[in-house]
Amino acid sequence: MISISKLYCGQVEPGDVLRYEQSGSKLPTNMLHYAREKKPVVVWNCTRRCNLRCRHCYSKSSGECDTSGEMTGDEARAFMDDLAEFGVPVLLFSGGEPLLRKDFPDLAKYATSLGLRTVISTNGTMITGETAAHLKDIGISYVGVSLDGVGEVHDEFRGRDGAFDRAVQGMRSCLEQNLKVGVRFTITRANYTQLTHIFDLVRRENLHRACFYHLVYTGRAEDLKEHDLTADETRGVVDSIIDRTAELYADGRTPEVLTVDNHADGPYLYLRMLREGRPEVADVYELLRRNGGSSSGRGIGCVGWTGDVHPNQFWRHLNLGNVRERPFSEIWTDYSHPIMAKLQDRTKHLHGRCRECRFLEVCAGNCRTRAEAVTGDLWAPDPACYLTDEEIGITARASSSGESR
């Protein structure tokens, strides 16, 4: 993830990271992506069941999904014991819709009792005032509510009328409890013009965070890959995110604004600041370098509802093991799996534009899941990279081995 607010609006400096020795156990949550240790943030899809049917859902969740194979409460607690002992900094309850899992409150409370920073990714429609108060009592650190636009645009994406209004009310209920809450927005051809409305919502509701996700072509979103943004459209969207973030900060509003799942955003932000003659641009590059780019299989991992372990939540077809059979910590540190081993230093295995790119140390080849989905080659250039050959500093001869977007 790329923190637009911190890098462009000067909310963090390299010295802030060094002060905490780049340790995931000491860094504040909002600086974890700079940690040297890279103990993984773990996304747990605790259920596949969902009360909505979202057009781009990576887990293909719905109300009709079979939940008979889900991890039991005892299995989940053993899994969380291992995460805590391993030093995982954050456990993110996701789904499906995690609030549909009946024992979610007990499991989330158990996670916080272990010292795990516990967050939830939800569609927000089930959060009443009572639910929000319970989340506060449990010790949930952050509530991320997924929105795809406002009003009917969101409802169409989610497959249910009234989903937007209920999600907004859910966020308001969280804010009333002084819970940190934010919006998660996946950028597609069908909704990228809604971005200005999302920023208006962040301002109006005083939300703490806005995360803008580039589309990854997995799950139901596999059918959307031909309808992703062009390179020029993506550049326009990223510029709009930067501009609107700067406007908020100029007005004294300080939400955290991030882009996720396209690490070309880092070099793009750096090049923009270089053109603008920003004096802090060298510090920004240093922070991007410490971030290290894509961290699937290192800084982020996923455990599915049946206990299968994946390098990230979008890479569901790659199974590294199952926590019912071996602890997550053992699976995660077992590099006998050939792909897991290569992910530890993926730059050696990339080819085409990625291998020749001068920003490889701050991007690390971007999204491998997306490259594989489009080309069938795990180590091919990410087709969603929107930087030009000139920007990434490669020759015409070098770029001929990998098509630019």
mmCIF file with all atom_site columns, C-alpha atoms in Angstrom, residues 115-237:
data_model
loop_
_atom_site.group_PDB
_atom_site.id
_atom_site.type_symbol
_atom_site.label_atom_id
_atom_site.label_alt_id
_atom_site.label_comp_id
_atom_site.label_asym_id
_atom_site.label_entity_id
_atom_site.label_seq_id
_atom_site.pdbx_PDB_ins_code
_atom_site.Cartn_x
_atom_site.Cartn_y
_atom_site.Cartn_z
_atom_site.occupancy
_atom_site.B_iso_or_equiv
_atom_site.pdbx_formal_charge
_atom_site.auth_seq_id
_atom_site.auth_comp_id
_atom_site.auth_asym_id
_atom_site.auth_atom_id
_atom_site.pdbx_PDB_model_num
ATOM 1   C CA . GLY A 1 115 ? -2.569  -8.658  22.029  1.00 0.00 ? 115 GLY A CA 1
ATOM 2   C CA . LEU A 1 116 ? -3.319  -8.913  18.314  1.00 0.00 ? 116 LEU A CA 1
ATOM 3   C CA . ARG A 1 117 ? -4.345  -5.656  16.687  1.00 0.00 ? 117 ARG A CA 1
ATOM 4   C CA . THR A 1 118 ? -7.734  -6.744  15.427  1.00 0.00 ? 118 THR A CA 1
ATOM 5   C CA . VAL A 1 119 ? -9.565  -5.100  12.528  1.00 0.00 ? 119 VAL A CA 1
ATOM 6   C CA . ILE A 1 120 ? -12.604 -5.978  10.454  1.00 0.00 ? 120 ILE A CA 1
ATOM 7   C CA . SER A 1 121 ? -13.440 -5.611  6.779   1.00 0.00 ? 121 SER A CA 1
ATOM 8   C CA . THR A 1 122 ? -17.205 -5.461  6.371   1.00 0.00 ? 122 THR A CA 1
ATOM 9   C CA . ASN A 1 123 ? -19.889 -4.261  3.990   1.00 0.00 ? 123 ASN A CA 1
ATOM 10  C CA . GLY A 1 124 ? -21.267 -2.229  6.902   1.00 0.00 ? 124 GLY A CA 1
ATOM 11  C CA . THR A 1 125 ? -24.929 -3.114  6.386   1.00 0.00 ? 125 THR A CA 1
ATOM 12  C CA . MET A 1 126 ? -25.190 -5.132  9.605   1.00 0.00 ? 126 MET A CA 1
ATOM 13  C CA . ILE A 1 127 ? -23.627 -2.560  11.937  1.00 0.00 ? 127 ILE A CA 1
ATOM 14  C CA . THR A 1 128 ? -26.309 -1.158  14.218  1.00 0.00 ? 128 THR A CA 1
ATOM 15  C CA . GLY A 1 129 ? -25.675 1.084   17.179  1.00 0.00 ? 129 GLY A CA 1
ATOM 16  C CA . GLU A 1 130 ? -25.611 -1.986  19.415  1.00 0.00 ? 130 GLU A CA 1
ATOM 17  C CA . THR A 1 131 ? -23.192 -3.799  17.108  1.00 0.00 ? 131 THR A CA 1
ATOM 18  C CA . ALA A 1 132 ? -20.844 -0.801  17.035  1.00 0.00 ? 132 ALA A CA 1
ATOM 19  C CA . ALA A 1 133 ? -20.861 -0.593  20.828  1.00 0.00 ? 133 ALA A CA 1
ATOM 20  C CA . HIS A 1 134 ? -19.995 -4.284  20.984  1.00 0.00 ? 134 HIS A CA 1
ATOM 21  C CA . LEU A 1 135 ? -17.125 -3.824  18.521  1.00 0.00 ? 135 LEU A CA 1
ATOM 22  C CA . LYS A 1 136 ? -15.823 -1.026  20.733  1.00 0.00 ? 136 LYS A CA 1
ATOM 23  C CA . ASP A 1 137 ? -16.053 -3.188  23.871  1.00 0.00 ? 137 ASP A CA 1
ATOM 24  C CA . ILE A 1 138 ? -14.266 -6.062  22.123  1.00 0.00 ? 138 ILE A CA 1
ATOM 25  C CA . GLY A 1 139 ? -11.339 -3.795  21.295  1.00 0.00 ? 139 GLY A CA 1
ATOM 26  C CA . ILE A 1 140 ? -11.587 -3.683  17.495  1.00 0.00 ? 140 ILE A CA 1
ATOM 27  C CA . SER A 1 141 ? -8.919  -1.249  16.275  1.00 0.00 ? 141 SER A CA 1
ATOM 28  C CA . TYR A 1 142 ? -10.412 -0.356  12.914  1.00 0.00 ? 142 TYR A CA 1
ATOM 29  C CA . VAL A 1 143 ? -13.585 -0.920  10.894  1.00 0.00 ? 143 VAL A CA 1
ATOM 30  C CA . GLY A 1 144 ? -13.101 -0.848  7.115   1.00 0.00 ? 144 GLY A CA 1
ATOM 31  C CA . VAL A 1 145 ? -16.384 -0.494  5.190   1.00 0.00 ? 145 VAL A CA 1
ATOM 32  C CA . SER A 1 146 ? -16.392 -1.371  1.491   1.00 0.00 ? 146 SER A CA 1
ATOM 33  C CA . LEU A 1 147 ? -18.114 1.106   -0.829  1.00 0.00 ? 147 LEU A CA 1
ATOM 34  C CA . ASP A 1 148 ? -18.161 1.122   -4.631  1.00 0.00 ? 148 ASP A CA 1
ATOM 35  C CA . GLY A 1 149 ? -19.693 4.559   -5.076  1.00 0.00 ? 149 GLY A CA 1
ATOM 36  C CA . VAL A 1 150 ? -22.707 6.335   -3.664  1.00 0.00 ? 150 VAL A CA 1
ATOM 37  C CA . GLY A 1 151 ? -26.409 5.567   -3.871  1.00 0.00 ? 151 GLY A CA 1
ATOM 38  C CA . GLU A 1 152 ? -27.556 3.390   -6.747  1.00 0.00 ? 152 GLU A CA 1
ATOM 39  C CA . VAL A 1 153 ? -24.026 2.880   -8.102  1.00 0.00 ? 153 VAL A CA 1
ATOM 40  C CA . HIS A 1 154 ? -22.994 1.113   -4.908  1.00 0.00 ? 154 HIS A CA 1
ATOM 41  C CA . ASP A 1 155 ? -26.261 -0.805  -4.674  1.00 0.00 ? 155 ASP A CA 1
ATOM 42  C CA . GLU A 1 156 ? -25.840 -2.141  -8.212  1.00 0.00 ? 156 GLU A CA 1
ATOM 43  C CA . PHE A 1 157 ? -22.294 -3.311  -7.473  1.00 0.00 ? 157 PHE A CA 1
ATOM 44  C CA . ARG A 1 158 ? -23.477 -5.004  -4.297  1.00 0.00 ? 158 ARG A CA 1
ATOM 45  C CA . GLY A 1 159 ? -26.631 -6.574  -5.712  1.00 0.00 ? 159 GLY A CA 1
ATOM 46  C CA . ARG A 1 160 ? -29.013 -5.117  -3.126  1.00 0.00 ? 160 ARG A CA 1
ATOM 47  C CA . ASP A 1 161 ? -31.114 -1.962  -2.969  1.00 0.00 ? 161 ASP A CA 1
ATOM 48  C CA . GLY A 1 162 ? -30.456 0.149   0.110   1.00 0.00 ? 162 GLY A CA 1
ATOM 49  C CA . ALA A 1 163 ? -26.967 -1.282  0.705   1.00 0.00 ? 163 ALA A CA 1
ATOM 50  C CA . PHE A 1 164 ? -25.356 2.158   0.479   1.00 0.00 ? 164 PHE A CA 1
ATOM 51  C CA . ASP A 1 165 ? -27.653 3.820   3.008   1.00 0.00 ? 165 ASP A CA 1
ATOM 52  C CA . ARG A 1 166 ? -27.213 0.965   5.461   1.00 0.00 ? 166 ARG A CA 1
ATOM 53  C CA . ALA A 1 167 ? -23.422 1.020   5.048   1.00 0.00 ? 167 ALA A CA 1
ATOM 54  C CA . VAL A 1 168 ? -23.263 4.761   5.727   1.00 0.00 ? 168 VAL A CA 1
ATOM 55  C CA . GLN A 1 169 ? -25.450 4.333   8.804   1.00 0.00 ? 169 GLN A CA 1
ATOM 56  C CA . GLY A 1 170 ? -23.112 1.559   9.945   1.00 0.00 ? 170 GLY A CA 1
ATOM 57  C CA . MET A 1 171 ? -20.136 3.912   9.666   1.00 0.00 ? 171 MET A CA 1
ATOM 58  C CA . ARG A 1 172 ? -21.989 6.598   11.600  1.00 0.00 ? 172 ARG A CA 1
ATOM 59  C CA . SER A 1 173 ? -22.752 4.108   14.363  1.00 0.00 ? 173 SER A CA 1
ATOM 60  C CA . CYS A 1 174 ? -19.033 3.320   14.601  1.00 0.00 ? 174 CYS A CA 1
ATOM 61  C CA . LEU A 1 175 ? -18.124 7.003   14.738  1.00 0.00 ? 175 LEU A CA 1
ATOM 62  C CA . GLU A 1 176 ? -20.604 7.518   17.573  1.00 0.00 ? 176 GLU A CA 1
ATOM 63  C CA . GLN A 1 177 ? -18.627 4.915   19.523  1.00 0.00 ? 177 GLN A CA 1
ATOM 64  C CA . ASN A 1 178 ? -15.318 6.650   18.727  1.00 0.00 ? 178 ASN A CA 1
ATOM 65  C CA . LEU A 1 179 ? -14.261 3.691   16.640  1.00 0.00 ? 179 LEU A CA 1
ATOM 66  C CA . LYS A 1 180 ? -11.737 4.321   13.881  1.00 0.00 ? 180 LYS A CA 1
ATOM 67  C CA . VAL A 1 181 ? -13.629 3.775   10.639  1.00 0.00 ? 181 VAL A CA 1
ATOM 68  C CA . GLY A 1 182 ? -12.880 4.214   6.955   1.00 0.00 ? 182 GLY A CA 1
ATOM 69  C CA . VAL A 1 183 ? -13.946 3.377   3.438   1.00 0.00 ? 183 VAL A CA 1
ATOM 70  C CA . ARG A 1 184 ? -12.504 0.769   1.047   1.00 0.00 ? 184 ARG A CA 1
ATOM 71  C CA . PHE A 1 185 ? -13.115 1.551   -2.637  1.00 0.00 ? 185 PHE A CA 1
ATOM 72  C CA . THR A 1 186 ? -12.146 -0.774  -5.516  1.00 0.00 ? 186 THR A CA 1
ATOM 73  C CA . ILE A 1 187 ? -11.462 1.173   -8.716  1.00 0.00 ? 187 ILE A CA 1
ATOM 74  C CA . THR A 1 188 ? -13.090 -0.177  -11.898 1.00 0.00 ? 188 THR A CA 1
ATOM 75  C CA . ARG A 1 189 ? -14.163 1.207   -15.263 1.00 0.00 ? 189 ARG A CA 1
ATOM 76  C CA . ALA A 1 190 ? -17.770 1.246   -14.032 1.00 0.00 ? 190 ALA A CA 1
ATOM 77  C CA . ASN A 1 191 ? -17.201 3.380   -10.923 1.00 0.00 ? 191 ASN A CA 1
ATOM 78  C CA . TYR A 1 192 ? -13.992 5.409   -11.157 1.00 0.00 ? 192 TYR A CA 1
ATOM 79  C CA . THR A 1 193 ? -16.001 8.581   -11.815 1.00 0.00 ? 193 THR A CA 1
ATOM 80  C CA . GLN A 1 194 ? -17.464 8.106   -8.315  1.00 0.00 ? 194 GLN A CA 1
ATOM 81  C CA . LEU A 1 195 ? -14.133 8.911   -6.723  1.00 0.00 ? 195 LEU A CA 1
ATOM 82  C CA . THR A 1 196 ? -15.018 12.558  -6.114  1.00 0.00 ? 196 THR A CA 1
ATOM 83  C CA . HIS A 1 197 ? -18.197 11.469  -4.315  1.00 0.00 ? 197 HIS A CA 1
ATOM 84  C CA . ILE A 1 198 ? -16.191 9.162   -2.076  1.00 0.00 ? 198 ILE A CA 1
ATOM 85  C CA . PHE A 1 199 ? -13.920 12.041  -1.072  1.00 0.00 ? 199 PHE A CA 1
ATOM 86  C CA . ASP A 1 200 ? -16.985 14.175  -0.400  1.00 0.00 ? 200 ASP A CA 1
ATOM 87  C CA . LEU A 1 201 ? -18.250 11.393  1.871   1.00 0.00 ? 201 LEU A CA 1
ATOM 88  C CA . VAL A 1 202 ? -14.925 11.194  3.709   1.00 0.00 ? 202 VAL A CA 1
ATOM 89  C CA . ARG A 1 203 ? -15.074 14.940  4.318   1.00 0.00 ? 203 ARG A CA 1
ATOM 90  C CA . ARG A 1 204 ? -18.752 15.047  5.274   1.00 0.00 ? 204 ARG A CA 1
ATOM 91  C CA . GLU A 1 205 ? -18.648 12.102  7.665   1.00 0.00 ? 205 GLU A CA 1
ATOM 92  C CA . ASN A 1 206 ? -15.169 12.858  9.076   1.00 0.00 ? 206 ASN A CA 1
ATOM 93  C CA . LEU A 1 207 ? -13.914 9.372   8.274   1.00 0.00 ? 207 LEU A CA 1
ATOM 94  C CA . HIS A 1 208 ? -10.471 8.388   9.509   1.00 0.00 ? 208 HIS A CA 1
ATOM 95  C CA . ARG A 1 209 ? -9.237  6.564   6.419   1.00 0.00 ? 209 ARG A CA 1
ATOM 96  C CA . ALA A 1 210 ? -9.865  5.978   2.722   1.00 0.00 ? 210 ALA A CA 1
ATOM 97  C CA . CYS A 1 211 ? -8.240  3.069   0.900   1.00 0.00 ? 211 CYS A CA 1
ATOM 98  C CA . PHE A 1 212 ? -8.426  2.960   -2.889  1.00 0.00 ? 212 PHE A CA 1
ATOM 99  C CA . TYR A 1 213 ? -7.821  -0.519  -4.303  1.00 0.00 ? 213 TYR A CA 1
ATOM 100 C CA . HIS A 1 214 ? -6.719  -1.143  -7.864  1.00 0.00 ? 214 HIS A CA 1
ATOM 101 C CA . LEU A 1 215 ? -8.621  -4.054  -9.406  1.00 0.00 ? 215 LEU A CA 1
ATOM 102 C CA . VAL A 1 216 ? -7.096  -7.549  -9.128  1.00 0.00 ? 216 VAL A CA 1
ATOM 103 C CA . TYR A 1 217 ? -8.533  -10.054 -11.601 1.00 0.00 ? 217 TYR A CA 1
ATOM 104 C CA . THR A 1 218 ? -9.553  -12.905 -9.325  1.00 0.00 ? 218 THR A CA 1
ATOM 105 C CA . GLY A 1 219 ? -12.854 -14.354 -8.152  1.00 0.00 ? 219 GLY A CA 1
ATOM 106 C CA . ARG A 1 220 ? -15.786 -12.597 -9.788  1.00 0.00 ? 220 ARG A CA 1
ATOM 107 C CA . ALA A 1 221 ? -13.419 -9.805  -10.820 1.00 0.00 ? 221 ALA A CA 1
ATOM 108 C CA . GLU A 1 222 ? -11.794 -12.211 -13.285 1.00 0.00 ? 222 GLU A CA 1
ATOM 109 C CA . ASP A 1 223 ? -14.661 -11.348 -15.630 1.00 0.00 ? 223 ASP A CA 1
ATOM 110 C CA . LEU A 1 224 ? -13.864 -7.637  -15.262 1.00 0.00 ? 224 LEU A CA 1
ATOM 111 C CA . LYS A 1 225 ? -10.235 -7.695  -16.414 1.00 0.00 ? 225 LYS A CA 1
ATOM 112 C CA . GLU A 1 226 ? -11.163 -6.572  -19.916 1.00 0.00 ? 226 GLU A CA 1
ATOM 113 C CA . HIS A 1 227 ? -12.965 -3.603  -18.368 1.00 0.00 ? 227 HIS A CA 1
ATOM 114 C CA . ASP A 1 228 ? -10.152 -2.281  -16.181 1.00 0.00 ? 228 ASP A CA 1
ATOM 115 C CA . LEU A 1 229 ? -8.940  1.270   -16.619 1.00 0.00 ? 229 LEU A CA 1
ATOM 116 C CA . THR A 1 230 ? -6.479  2.232   -19.334 1.00 0.00 ? 230 THR A CA 1
ATOM 117 C CA . ALA A 1 231 ? -3.066  3.544   -18.343 1.00 0.00 ? 231 ALA A CA 1
ATOM 118 C CA . ASP A 1 232 ? -4.142  7.143   -18.959 1.00 0.00 ? 232 ASP A CA 1
ATOM 119 C CA . GLU A 1 233 ? -7.330  6.666   -16.942 1.00 0.00 ? 233 GLU A CA 1
ATOM 120 C CA . THR A 1 234 ? -5.348  5.164   -14.083 1.00 0.00 ? 234 THR A CA 1
ATOM 121 C CA . ARG A 1 235 ? -2.932  8.091   -14.085 1.00 0.00 ? 235 ARG A CA 1
ATOM 122 C CA . GLY A 1 236 ? -5.890  10.454  -13.957 1.00 0.00 ? 236 GLY A CA 1
ATOM 123 C CA . VAL A 1 237 ? -7.412  8.581   -11.036 1.00 0.00 ? 237 VAL A CA 1
#
